Each structure stands twice: as structure tokens, then as C-alpha cells.
Coordinates of C-alpha atoms in Angstrom, one line a residue:
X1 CA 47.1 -32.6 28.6
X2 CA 48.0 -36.0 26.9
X3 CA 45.4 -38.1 26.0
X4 CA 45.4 -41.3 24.2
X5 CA 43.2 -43.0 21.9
X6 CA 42.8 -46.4 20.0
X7 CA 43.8 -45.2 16.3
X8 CA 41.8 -46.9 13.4
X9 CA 43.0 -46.7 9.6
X10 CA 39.7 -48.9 8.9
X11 CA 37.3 -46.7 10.9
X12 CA 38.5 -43.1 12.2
X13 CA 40.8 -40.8 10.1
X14 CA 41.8 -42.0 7.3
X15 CA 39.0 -43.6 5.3
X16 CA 36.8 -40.9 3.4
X17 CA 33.4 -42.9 2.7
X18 CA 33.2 -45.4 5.4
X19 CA 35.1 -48.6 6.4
X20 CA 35.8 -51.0 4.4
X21 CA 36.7 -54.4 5.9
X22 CA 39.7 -55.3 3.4
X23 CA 41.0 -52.4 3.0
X24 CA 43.9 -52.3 5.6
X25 CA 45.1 -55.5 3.6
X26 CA 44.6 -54.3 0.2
X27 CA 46.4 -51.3 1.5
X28 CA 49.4 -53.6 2.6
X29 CA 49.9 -55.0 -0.2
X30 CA 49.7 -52.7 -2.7
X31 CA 52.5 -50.8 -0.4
X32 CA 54.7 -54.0 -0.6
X33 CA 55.4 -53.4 -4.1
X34 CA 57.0 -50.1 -3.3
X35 CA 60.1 -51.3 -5.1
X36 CA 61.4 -49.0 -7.1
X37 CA 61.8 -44.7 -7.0
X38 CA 59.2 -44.3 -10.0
X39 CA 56.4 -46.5 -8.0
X40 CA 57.0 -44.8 -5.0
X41 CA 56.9 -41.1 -6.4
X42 CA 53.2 -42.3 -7.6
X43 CA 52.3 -42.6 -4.7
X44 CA 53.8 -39.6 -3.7
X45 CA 50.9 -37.8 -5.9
X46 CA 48.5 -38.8 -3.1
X47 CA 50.5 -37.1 -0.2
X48 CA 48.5 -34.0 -0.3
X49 CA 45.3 -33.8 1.2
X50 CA 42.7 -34.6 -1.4
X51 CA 40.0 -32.0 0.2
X52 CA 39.3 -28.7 0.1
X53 CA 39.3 -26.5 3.3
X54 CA 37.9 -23.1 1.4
X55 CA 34.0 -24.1 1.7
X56 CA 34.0 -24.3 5.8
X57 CA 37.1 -21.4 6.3
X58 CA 35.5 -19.0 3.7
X59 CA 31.9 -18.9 5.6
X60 CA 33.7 -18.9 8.9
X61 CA 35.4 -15.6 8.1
X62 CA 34.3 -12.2 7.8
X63 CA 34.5 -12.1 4.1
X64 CA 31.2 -14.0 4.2
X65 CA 27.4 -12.3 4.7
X66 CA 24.4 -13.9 5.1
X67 CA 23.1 -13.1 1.4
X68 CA 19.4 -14.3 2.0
X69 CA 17.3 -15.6 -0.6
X70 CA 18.9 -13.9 -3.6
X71 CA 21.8 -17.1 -3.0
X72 CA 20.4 -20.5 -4.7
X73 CA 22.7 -22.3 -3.2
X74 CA 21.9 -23.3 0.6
X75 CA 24.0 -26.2 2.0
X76 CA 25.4 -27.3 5.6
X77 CA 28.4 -27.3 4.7
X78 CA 28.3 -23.8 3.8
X79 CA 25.5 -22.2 6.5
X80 CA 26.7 -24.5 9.6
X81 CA 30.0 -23.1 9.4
X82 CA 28.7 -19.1 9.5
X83 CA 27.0 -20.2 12.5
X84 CA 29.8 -21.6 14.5
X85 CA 28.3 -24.7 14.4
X86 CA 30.2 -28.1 13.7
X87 CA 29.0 -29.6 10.8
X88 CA 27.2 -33.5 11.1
X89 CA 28.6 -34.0 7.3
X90 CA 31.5 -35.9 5.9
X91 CA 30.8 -34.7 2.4
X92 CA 33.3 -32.5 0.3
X93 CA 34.1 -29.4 1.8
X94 CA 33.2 -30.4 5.5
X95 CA 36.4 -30.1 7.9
X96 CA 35.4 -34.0 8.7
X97 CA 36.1 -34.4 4.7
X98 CA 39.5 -32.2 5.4
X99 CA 40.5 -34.0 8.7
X100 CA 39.7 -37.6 6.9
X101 CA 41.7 -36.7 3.4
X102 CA 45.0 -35.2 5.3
X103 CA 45.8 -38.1 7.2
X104 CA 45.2 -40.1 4.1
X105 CA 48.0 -37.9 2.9
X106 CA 49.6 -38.6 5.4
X107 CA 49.6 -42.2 5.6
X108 CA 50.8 -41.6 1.6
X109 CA 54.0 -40.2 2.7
X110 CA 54.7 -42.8 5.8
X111 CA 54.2 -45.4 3.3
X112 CA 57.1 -44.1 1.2
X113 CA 59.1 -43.3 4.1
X114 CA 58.7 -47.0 5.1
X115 CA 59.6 -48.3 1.4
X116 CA 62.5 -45.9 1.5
X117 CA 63.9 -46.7 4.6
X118 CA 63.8 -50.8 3.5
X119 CA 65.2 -49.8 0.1
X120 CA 68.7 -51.6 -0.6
X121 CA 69.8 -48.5 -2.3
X122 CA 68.0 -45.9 -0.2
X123 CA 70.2 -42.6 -1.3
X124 CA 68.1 -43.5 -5.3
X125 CA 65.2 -42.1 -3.2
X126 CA 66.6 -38.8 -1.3
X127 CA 64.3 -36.2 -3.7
X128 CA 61.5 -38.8 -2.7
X129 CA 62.1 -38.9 1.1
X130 CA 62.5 -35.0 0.6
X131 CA 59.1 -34.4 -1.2
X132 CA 57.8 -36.9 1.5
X133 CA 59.2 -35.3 4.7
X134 CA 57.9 -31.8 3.8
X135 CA 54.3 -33.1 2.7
X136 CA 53.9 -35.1 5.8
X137 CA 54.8 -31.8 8.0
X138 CA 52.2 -29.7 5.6
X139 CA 49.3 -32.0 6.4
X140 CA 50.5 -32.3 9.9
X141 CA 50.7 -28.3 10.4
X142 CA 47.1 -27.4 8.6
X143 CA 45.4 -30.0 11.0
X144 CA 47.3 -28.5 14.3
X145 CA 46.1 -25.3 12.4
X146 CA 42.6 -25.5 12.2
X147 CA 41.9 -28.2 14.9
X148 CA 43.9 -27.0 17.9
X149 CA 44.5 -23.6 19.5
X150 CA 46.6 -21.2 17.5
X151 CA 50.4 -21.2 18.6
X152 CA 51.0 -19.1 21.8
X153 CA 54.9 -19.7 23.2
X154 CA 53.1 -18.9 26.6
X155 CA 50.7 -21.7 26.0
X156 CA 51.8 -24.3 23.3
X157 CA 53.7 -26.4 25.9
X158 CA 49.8 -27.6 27.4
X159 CA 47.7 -27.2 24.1
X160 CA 46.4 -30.0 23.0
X161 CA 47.5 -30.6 19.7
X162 CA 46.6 -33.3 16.7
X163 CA 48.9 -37.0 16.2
X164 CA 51.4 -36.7 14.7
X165 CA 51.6 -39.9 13.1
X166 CA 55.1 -41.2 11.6
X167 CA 54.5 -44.9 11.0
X168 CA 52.4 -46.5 8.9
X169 CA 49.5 -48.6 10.1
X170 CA 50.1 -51.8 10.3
X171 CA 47.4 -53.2 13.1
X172 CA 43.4 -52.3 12.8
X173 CA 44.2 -50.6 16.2
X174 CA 47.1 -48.6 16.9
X175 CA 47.7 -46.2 20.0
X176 CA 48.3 -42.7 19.5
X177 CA 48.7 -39.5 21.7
X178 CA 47.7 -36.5 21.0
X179 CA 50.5 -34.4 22.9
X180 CA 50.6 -30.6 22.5
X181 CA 50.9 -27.7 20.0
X182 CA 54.6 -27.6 20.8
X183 CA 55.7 -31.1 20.1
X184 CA 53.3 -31.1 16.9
X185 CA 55.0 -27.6 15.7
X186 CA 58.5 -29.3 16.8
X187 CA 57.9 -32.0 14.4
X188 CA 56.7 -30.2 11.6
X189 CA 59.9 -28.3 11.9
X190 CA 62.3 -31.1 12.1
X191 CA 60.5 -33.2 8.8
X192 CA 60.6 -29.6 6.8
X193 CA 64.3 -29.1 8.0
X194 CA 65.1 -32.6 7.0
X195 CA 63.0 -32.7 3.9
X196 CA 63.4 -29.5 2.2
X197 CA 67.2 -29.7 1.1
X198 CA 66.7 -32.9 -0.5
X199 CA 63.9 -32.1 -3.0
X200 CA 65.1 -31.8 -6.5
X201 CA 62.6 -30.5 -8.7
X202 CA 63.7 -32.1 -12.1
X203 CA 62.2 -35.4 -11.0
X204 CA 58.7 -34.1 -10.9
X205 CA 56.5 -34.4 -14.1
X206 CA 54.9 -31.1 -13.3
X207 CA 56.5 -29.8 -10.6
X208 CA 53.8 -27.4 -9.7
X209 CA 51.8 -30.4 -8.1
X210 CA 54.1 -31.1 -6.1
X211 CA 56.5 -29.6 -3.3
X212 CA 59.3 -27.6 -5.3
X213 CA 62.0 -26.2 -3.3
X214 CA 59.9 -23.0 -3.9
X215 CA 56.9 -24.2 -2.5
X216 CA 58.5 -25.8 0.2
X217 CA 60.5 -22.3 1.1
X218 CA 57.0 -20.5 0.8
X219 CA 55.9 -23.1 3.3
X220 CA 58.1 -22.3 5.3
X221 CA 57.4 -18.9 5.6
X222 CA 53.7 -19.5 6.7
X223 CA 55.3 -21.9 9.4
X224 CA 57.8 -19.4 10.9
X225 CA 54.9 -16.9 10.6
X226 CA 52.7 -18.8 13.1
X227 CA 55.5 -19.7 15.2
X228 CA 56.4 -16.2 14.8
X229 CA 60.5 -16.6 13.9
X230 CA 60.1 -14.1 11.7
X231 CA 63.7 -13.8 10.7
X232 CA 62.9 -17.1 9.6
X233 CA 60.3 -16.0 7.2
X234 CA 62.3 -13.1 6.0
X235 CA 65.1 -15.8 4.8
X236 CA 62.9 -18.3 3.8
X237 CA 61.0 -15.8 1.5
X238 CA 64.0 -14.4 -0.3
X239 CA 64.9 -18.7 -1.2
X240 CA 61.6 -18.6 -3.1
X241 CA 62.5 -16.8 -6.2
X242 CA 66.3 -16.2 -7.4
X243 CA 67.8 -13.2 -5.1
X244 CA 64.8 -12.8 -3.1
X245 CA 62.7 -10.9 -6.1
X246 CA 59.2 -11.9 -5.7
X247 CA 57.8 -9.3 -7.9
X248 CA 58.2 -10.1 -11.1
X249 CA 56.6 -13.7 -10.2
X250 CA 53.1 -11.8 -8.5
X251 CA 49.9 -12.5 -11.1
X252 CA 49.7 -9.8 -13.5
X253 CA 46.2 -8.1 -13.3
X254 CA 47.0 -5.3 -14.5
X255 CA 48.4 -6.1 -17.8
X256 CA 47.3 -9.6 -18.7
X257 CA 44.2 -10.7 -16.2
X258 CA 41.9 -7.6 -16.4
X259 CA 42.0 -7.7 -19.9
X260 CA 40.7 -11.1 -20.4
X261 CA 37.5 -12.9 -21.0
X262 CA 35.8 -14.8 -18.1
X263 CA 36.6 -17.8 -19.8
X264 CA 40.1 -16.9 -20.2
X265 CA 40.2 -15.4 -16.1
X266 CA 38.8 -18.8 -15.3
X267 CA 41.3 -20.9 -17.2
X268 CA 44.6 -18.9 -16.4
X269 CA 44.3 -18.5 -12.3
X270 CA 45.1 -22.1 -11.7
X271 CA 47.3 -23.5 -13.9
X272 CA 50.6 -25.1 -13.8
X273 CA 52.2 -22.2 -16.1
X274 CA 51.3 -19.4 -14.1
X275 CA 54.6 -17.8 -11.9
X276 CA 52.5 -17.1 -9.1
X277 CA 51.2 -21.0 -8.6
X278 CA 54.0 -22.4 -6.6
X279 CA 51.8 -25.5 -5.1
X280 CA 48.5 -26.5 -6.8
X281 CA 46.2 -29.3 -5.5
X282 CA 43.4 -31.1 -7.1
X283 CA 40.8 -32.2 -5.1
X284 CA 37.1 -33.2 -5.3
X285 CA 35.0 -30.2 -4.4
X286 CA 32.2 -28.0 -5.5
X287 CA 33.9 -24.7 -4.8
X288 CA 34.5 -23.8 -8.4
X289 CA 30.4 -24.4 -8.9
X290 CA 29.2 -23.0 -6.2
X291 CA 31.4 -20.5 -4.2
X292 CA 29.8 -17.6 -5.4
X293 CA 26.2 -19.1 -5.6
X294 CA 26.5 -20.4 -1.7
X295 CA 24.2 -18.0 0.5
X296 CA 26.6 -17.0 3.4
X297 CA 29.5 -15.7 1.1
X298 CA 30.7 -12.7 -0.5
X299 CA 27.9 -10.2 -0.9
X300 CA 27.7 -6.8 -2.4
X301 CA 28.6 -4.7 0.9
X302 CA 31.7 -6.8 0.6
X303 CA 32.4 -6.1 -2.7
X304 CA 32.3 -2.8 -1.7
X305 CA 34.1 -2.4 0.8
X306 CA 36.8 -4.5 -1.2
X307 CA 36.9 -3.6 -4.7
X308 CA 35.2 -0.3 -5.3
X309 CA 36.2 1.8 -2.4
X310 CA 39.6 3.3 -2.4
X311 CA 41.9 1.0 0.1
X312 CA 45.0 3.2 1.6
X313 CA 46.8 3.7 -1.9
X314 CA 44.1 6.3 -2.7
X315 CA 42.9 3.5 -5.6
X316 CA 40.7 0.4 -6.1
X317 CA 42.0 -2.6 -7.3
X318 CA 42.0 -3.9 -11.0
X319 CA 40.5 -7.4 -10.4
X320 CA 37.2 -7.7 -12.8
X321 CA 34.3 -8.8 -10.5
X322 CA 31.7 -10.6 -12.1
X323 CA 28.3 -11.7 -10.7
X324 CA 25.8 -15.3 -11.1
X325 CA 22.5 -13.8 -10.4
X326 CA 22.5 -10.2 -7.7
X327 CA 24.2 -10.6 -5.2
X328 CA 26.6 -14.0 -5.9
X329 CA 29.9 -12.5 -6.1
X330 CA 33.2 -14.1 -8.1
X331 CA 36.5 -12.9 -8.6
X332 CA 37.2 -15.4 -11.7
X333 CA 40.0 -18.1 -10.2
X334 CA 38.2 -21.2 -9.7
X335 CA 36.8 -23.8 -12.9
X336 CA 35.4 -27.0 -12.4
X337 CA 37.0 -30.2 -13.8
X338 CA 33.9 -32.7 -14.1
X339 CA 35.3 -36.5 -14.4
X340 CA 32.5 -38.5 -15.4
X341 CA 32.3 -42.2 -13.7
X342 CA 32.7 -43.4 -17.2
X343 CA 32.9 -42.4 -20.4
X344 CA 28.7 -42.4 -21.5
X345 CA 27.7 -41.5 -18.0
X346 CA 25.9 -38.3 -17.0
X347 CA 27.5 -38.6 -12.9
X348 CA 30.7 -37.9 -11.9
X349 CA 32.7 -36.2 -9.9
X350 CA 33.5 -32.3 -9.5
X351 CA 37.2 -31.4 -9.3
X352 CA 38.1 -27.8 -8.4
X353 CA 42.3 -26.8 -8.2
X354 CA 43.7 -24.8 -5.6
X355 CA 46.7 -23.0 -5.0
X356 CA 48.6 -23.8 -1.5
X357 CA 51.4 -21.7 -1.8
X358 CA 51.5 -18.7 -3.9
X359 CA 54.4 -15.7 -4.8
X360 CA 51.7 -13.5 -2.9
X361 CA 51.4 -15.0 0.0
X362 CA 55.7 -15.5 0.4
X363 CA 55.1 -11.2 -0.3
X364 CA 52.9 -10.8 2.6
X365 CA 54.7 -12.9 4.9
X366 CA 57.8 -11.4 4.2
X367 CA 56.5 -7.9 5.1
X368 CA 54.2 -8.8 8.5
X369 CA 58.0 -10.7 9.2
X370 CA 60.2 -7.3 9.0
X371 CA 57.3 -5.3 10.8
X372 CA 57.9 -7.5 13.7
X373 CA 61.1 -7.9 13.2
X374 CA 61.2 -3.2 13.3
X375 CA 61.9 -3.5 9.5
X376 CA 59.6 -0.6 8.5
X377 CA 60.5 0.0 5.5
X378 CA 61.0 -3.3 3.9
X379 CA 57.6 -3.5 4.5
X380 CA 56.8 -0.2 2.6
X381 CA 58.2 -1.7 -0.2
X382 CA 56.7 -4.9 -0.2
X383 CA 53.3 -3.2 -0.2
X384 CA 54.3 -0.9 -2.8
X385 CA 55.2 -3.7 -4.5
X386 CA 52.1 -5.3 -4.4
X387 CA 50.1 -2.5 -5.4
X388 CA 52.2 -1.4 -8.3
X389 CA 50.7 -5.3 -9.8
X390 CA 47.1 -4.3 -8.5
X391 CA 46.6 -0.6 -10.1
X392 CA 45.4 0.0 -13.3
X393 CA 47.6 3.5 -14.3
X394 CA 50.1 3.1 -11.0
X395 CA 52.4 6.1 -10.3
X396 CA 54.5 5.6 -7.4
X397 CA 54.5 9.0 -6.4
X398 CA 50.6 9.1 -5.9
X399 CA 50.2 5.3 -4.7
X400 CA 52.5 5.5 -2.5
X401 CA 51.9 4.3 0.8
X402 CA 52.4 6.6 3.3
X403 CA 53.1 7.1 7.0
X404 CA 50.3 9.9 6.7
X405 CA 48.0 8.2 4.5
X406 CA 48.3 5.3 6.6
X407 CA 47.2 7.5 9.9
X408 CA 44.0 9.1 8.0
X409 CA 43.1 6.1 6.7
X410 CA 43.3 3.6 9.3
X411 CA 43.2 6.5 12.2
X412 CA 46.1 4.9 13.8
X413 CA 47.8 8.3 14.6
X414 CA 51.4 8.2 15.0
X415 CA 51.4 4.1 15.4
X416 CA 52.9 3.4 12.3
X417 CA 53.7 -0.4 12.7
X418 CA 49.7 -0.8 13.7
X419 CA 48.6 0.9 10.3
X420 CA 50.9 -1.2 8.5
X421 CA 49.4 -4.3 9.7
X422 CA 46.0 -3.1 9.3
X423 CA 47.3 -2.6 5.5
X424 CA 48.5 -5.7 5.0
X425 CA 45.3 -7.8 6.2
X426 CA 43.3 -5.6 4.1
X427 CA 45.5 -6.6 1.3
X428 CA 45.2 -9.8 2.1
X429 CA 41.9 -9.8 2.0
X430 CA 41.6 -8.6 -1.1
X431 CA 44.1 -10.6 -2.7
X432 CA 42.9 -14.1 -1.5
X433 CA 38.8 -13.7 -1.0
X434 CA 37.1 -16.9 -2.1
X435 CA 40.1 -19.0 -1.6
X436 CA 39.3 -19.3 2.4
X437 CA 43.0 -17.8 2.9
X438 CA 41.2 -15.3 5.4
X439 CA 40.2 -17.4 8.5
X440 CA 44.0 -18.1 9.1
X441 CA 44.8 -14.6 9.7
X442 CA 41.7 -14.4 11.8
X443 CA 43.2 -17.1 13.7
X444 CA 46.6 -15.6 14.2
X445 CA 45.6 -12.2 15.3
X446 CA 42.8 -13.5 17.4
X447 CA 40.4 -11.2 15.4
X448 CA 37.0 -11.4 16.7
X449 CA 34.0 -12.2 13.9
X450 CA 30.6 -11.1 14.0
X451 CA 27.9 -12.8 11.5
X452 CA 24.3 -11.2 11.1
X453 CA 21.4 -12.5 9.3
X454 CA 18.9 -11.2 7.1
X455 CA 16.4 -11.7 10.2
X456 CA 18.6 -9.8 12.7
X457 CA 20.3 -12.4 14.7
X458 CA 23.8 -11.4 15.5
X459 CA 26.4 -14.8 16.1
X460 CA 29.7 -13.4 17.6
X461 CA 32.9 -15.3 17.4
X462 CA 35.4 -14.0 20.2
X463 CA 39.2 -14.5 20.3
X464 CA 38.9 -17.4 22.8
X465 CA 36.0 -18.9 21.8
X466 CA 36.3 -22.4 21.3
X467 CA 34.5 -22.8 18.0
X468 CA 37.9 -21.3 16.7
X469 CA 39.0 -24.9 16.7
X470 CA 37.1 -27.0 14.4
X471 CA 35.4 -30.3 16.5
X472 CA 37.6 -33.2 15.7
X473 CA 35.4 -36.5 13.8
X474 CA 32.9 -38.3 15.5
X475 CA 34.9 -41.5 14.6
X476 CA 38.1 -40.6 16.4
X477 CA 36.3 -39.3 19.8
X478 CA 34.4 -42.8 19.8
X479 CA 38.0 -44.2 19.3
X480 CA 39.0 -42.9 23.0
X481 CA 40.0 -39.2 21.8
X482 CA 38.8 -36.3 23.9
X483 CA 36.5 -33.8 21.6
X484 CA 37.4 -29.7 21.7
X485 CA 35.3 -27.9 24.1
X486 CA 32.4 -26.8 23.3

């Protein structure tokens, strides 16, 4: 299950608009200067993937209709990807876009590695190699993610998997083996294991940007969750926030964010201040433009089915929907940061920021970990939790989340562990729609999706189909690389 391939920094992963004949040795010089810790935590700033992955994992998901003709907003790389089909594109919001920008990130954070390593005085730079370590195995683990086979202990040890690349380049052509899902998921573990006790968060400018030892714990929590160690995630959660107390940190929708203005909701969701923000990434994208205006997307049936129907609490959530023409759904996180080319042009650039790593996310990872782990009732009162911050008016005698609510609701009878996972997805759900958070749970629990169309075809995704795993580029396969199956 190895294969090998010639691996090009000119002309297969890591450029984002084409090759460029000098830039390998622009790129090698500019990394010679690498002299001191403040130059290389600059470059550290680039060691996130510049990208967005929400336009293609949104429509993938089922949190995504086919809205017809009351959507303005028709492009491929929003309708190829609610058909299952790979998208020919390499513009923002394609996976190519995504696949390009993370090993850019990566080739960031070998570069400091590299400058570290040669560093007369390498112990100045341990918070550096820290933050370095931990972003390299983040890029690393959203590619093996969303490009290879979910991880399966019965099957991980012949998966392919993605490079995991640990040098920077230094010829135009470089080998590099793909391997397996185990090796990949053994080496994201050993650079977040290394990494994540050196970071010290004073020597971030704004820390929120950047992997805190918050963010990095919360990381690990996804992680673990795949690899499913869920005592893992259980201690990793409760080393997110002081003494394990996530709730006070969850976004406060009751009390503050339902009772703003849209421009308010649209300014608050993302920013730096906000508890709940523990990574935030700025990328190009046209999400924040267009997510609710794209025509496979959230609809009204989902809204529904979301927001206005009572979930298991017996209650509907707070969160103020808001609408941009019938039928193009928002829940308000997302505004756009347009960077003109210069200052008296009318082009530029859309920026949209994302949260990576939120206080909600550690929450529902820490309770699917103790309901694997038998811990019924810390997961209760993690969803209790939740929903006390979601309820307008909550009373914890009538919210509560019952064994017996759970079995009506869900008609899981006396399979109380099932209806508790049903509950948490569907709060999930909720919680993260438009943010493209949904496909990975899809991916974990090897849900099946089924897309229709306002003409009546019917596109069904099963739990072993292979158009779960997003087609690696065109560029890399012509570089000697095998392609998924399709």
C-alpha cells in the first residue's frame, strides 16, 4: 500500500496559483535569514493553512439542499461537491485550494524547524518549535482527514494515507511516500506530544491566531476522538480551560448574541476577544459573501428541522436566523474582510475568519468521549450544559435531558448510550451549521448522505463510498502519486 512519487514544491502541492520558475530559490533565501526568534515566529503566522475547507464540506454534508433557483449564487465549487463530484478548480474554497494551502503551511513550519534546529542558541526558540510542532501535525491530520479513509484500528495499518513531510524542500524534486493512516496518525501524535508542552502563550501578539496551549489541548481532543482514545479526550478537554470548566467560556446566545443587531452578530462571532475562539484563521475565501446565497446550502426545511422544531430539551434554540432573499439561510458568524490590491483600487481580495478550535467543540468531544468511555452521566451534564447557554428562559427541571425524553424522541427504547449520541450530533449540528464542522462527524460515524434536487434526482453517498475521500490534485498524481478510487 506504499507508493511513491516525485514531490515538487515548484509544481504539485505547495504553490497556490501556478509555478513559478524562481520561486524555490527566492524561497531559499528568504529562509536563510531565519536568524533570530522574532523572524522566525513571522513566519510562523503562515503555518496554518491559508484556505478555507467550509465551501466543499458544507455542500457535502446533509446540512445542505438543493435550493433551486431562489439561490443567486451558483458556483462549482459549491454544486460539484453536493454531487459527489471532484471539483476541476483550484480556486478558493476547492479542496485542491485546501490541499495546495496546508502543505504551504506546512512547509512554514519545516522551515522554522530547520532554522531552529541550526540555531546556536536553539533552547531561545522552544515556544517556537512548540507552536511549530503542533501546526505541522494540524495540517498533517486535516489532509489524512479529508483525503484518506477515516481511522479504523482494523484497517489503518494498509490505508493509504497523505506525506507526511518533515524537511524542507531543498531540490525541485524530492521523493516522498505516502505510507498509511497509521504512520500519518503516529506522527501527528508524536509532533503534538512534543510540541504542545513547549508553547508559551505570552510570546504571541494575539494569541488567538495562533496555537495557545488551549487550542492545542482542544486539538487534541478532536485527534484522540478520531483515534478513538477517548480517555485521552476526556483529559485533554478538562486542560483547556482552568479545572476543566468549559462552561462559562461557551458563546453566550442567550444573554448577549440574541440580543444583538446583525451587524453586531456579524462582528462578535469571530473575533479574537470572544472566550469561545480558541484558534482563529484568516484566509482568502468567499464564505462570508456567499454561504448563505450558494444554491446547495441551508434551506428552509433545514431551518426547520434545526431551529424552529423542538430538539430533545422540549425547546428550540435561541440563535436569530436571518435570511438574503427566501430561502438563503444565515446564522450571523461569518463578515467579510475586503483587502483592496491597493489603496484607490476597486479589486481585491475577500478574507473571511474562521474558528478551528472552539470551547464547544472541546464540550462535545468531551461528552461522545465518556459515552464511550460508559460515562453516562458526564455526558448528561455536558449536554445540559450546553443547552442551559442555548435556551432562552432555561429551567433545568423542564430542559432536562432525560433517559425518557431521549427514548420518545429519538425512539431508541431502552438504548440509552444510542440516544445520547443521536443528541449530541444533533447538537452539533446545530451549533456549527455553515462552518462545514458537519461532514467530519459524517465521516466518523460512517453516516450515509442522500442529496435530491429540485428535478427529482436522488445522489446517495454510502459509508464506503469512495467519494468520502476527496481526489488528491491533478499535479501530484502526474508527479507519480496514485489518485483515490473512483
Amino acid at each position: 500500500m506504499k507508493h511513491i512519487f516525485k514531490y515538487t514544491l515548484l509544481c504539485s502541492i505547495m504553490t497556490l496559483s501556478g509555478c513559478q520558475d524562481d520561486y524555490l530559490e527566492q524561497a531559499v533565501d528568504q529562509r536563510t535569514q531565519l536568524n533570530t526568534v522574532e523572524k522566525v515566529s513571522e513566519l510562523l503566522v503562515t503555518a496554518y493553512p491559508q484556505a478555507d475547507y467550509a465551501t466543499f464540506t458544507e455542500a457535502m454534508s446533509d446540512l445542505a439542499e438543493d435550493k433551486g433557483t431562489n439561490s443567486v449564487i451558483t458556483e462549482d465549487v459549491n454544486r460539484d461537491p453536493y454531487f459527489f463530484r471532484d471539483v476541476e478548480s483550484k480556486a478558493q474554497g476547492s479542496a485542491d485550494n485546501y490541499w495546495n494551502a496546508s502543505y504551504a503551511a506546512i512547509a512554514a513550519a519545516n522551515h522554522a524547524l530547520e532554522a531552529i534546529a541550526n540555531a546556536p542558541n536553539p533552547n531561545d526558540y522552544s515556544a517556537q518549535k512548540g507552536e511549530a510542532l503542533v501546526a505541522r501535525a494540524y495540517a498533517h491530520f486535516m489532509l489524512v482527514t479529508l483525503y484518506s479513509k477515516v481511522y479504523d484500528p482494523a484497517t489503518a495499518a494498509t490505508d493509504p494515507g497523505i506525506p507526511y513531510v518533515t524537511t524542507p524542500e531543498k531540490v525541485v524534486l524530492g521523493k516522498y511516500e505516502r505510507k498509511t493512516v497509521a504512520y500519518v496518525y503516529e506522527q501527528i501524535e508524536k509532533d503534538l506530544m512534543e510540541g504542545l508542552p513547549l508553547i508559551v502563550n505570552t510570546v504571541y501578539r494575539v494569541p488567538k491566531y495562533h496555537f495557545t496551549t488551549a487550542a492545542a489541548h482542544a486539538f487534541a481532543t478532536r485527534f484522540y476522538l478520531f483515534k478513538q482514545d477517548y480517555q485521552k479526550v476526556v483529559e485533554h478537554a478538562n486542560q483547556v480551560f482552568p479545572g476543566g470548566n468549559i462552561g462559562p467560556n461557551l458563546r453566550p446566545w442567550v444573554s448577549v448574541y440574541s440580543n444583538l443587531t446583525a451587524n453586531e452578530g456579524l462582528a462578535i462571532y469571530t473575533q479574537a476577544t470572544e472566550n469561545a475562539n480558541l484558534l482563529l484563521v484568516e484566509t482568502p475565501s468567499n464564505w462570508a459573501r456567499y454561504n448563505a446565497q450558494y444554491r446547495y446550502g441551508l434551506s428552509t426545511r433545514l431551518v426547520d428541522n434545526l431551529f424552529r422544531q423542538p430538539n430533545v430539551t422540549g425547546d428550540t434554540w435561541v440563535y436569530p436566523l436571518y435570511t438574503q432573499r427566501a430561502d438563503n439561510w444565515l446564522i450571523l458568524k461569518f463578515r467579510e474582510h475586503f483587502v483592496r490590491t491597493d489603496l484607490n483600487a476597486t479589486t481585491g481580495v475577500p478574507y473571511t475568519i474562521f474558528p478551528l478550535f472552539t470551547a464547544e467543540e472541546v464540550l462535545f468531544n468531551r461528552a461522545e468521549a465518556n459515552l464511550a468511555l460508559g460515562n453516562i452521566e458526564a455526558t448528561r451534564t455536558d449536554l445540559n450544559l450546553y443547552a442551559s447557554a442555548r435556551i432562552a428562559d432555561y429551567n433545568r427541571t423542564t430542559h432536562n435531558i432525560s433517559n425518557t425524553k431521549i427514548a420518545n424522541y429519538y425512539g431508541t427504547g431502552s438504548n440509552v448510550r444510542l440516544g445520547m449520541l443521536y443528541t449530541i450530533l444533533d447538537f452539533k449540528a446545530a451549533e456549527f451549521v455553515q462552518q462545514g464542522m458537519r461532514w467530519f462527524d459524517l465521516l466518523r460515524h460512517k453516516i450515509p448522505v442522500t442529496h435530491y434536487t429540485v428535478d427529482g434526482q436522488v445522489i446517495q453517498l454510502g459509508p464506503e463510498d469512495p467519494h468520502r475521500l476527496l481526489q488528491l490534485p491533478q499535479e501530484v498524481t502526474l508527479a507519480g502519486i496514485e489518485r483515490n478510487p473512483r
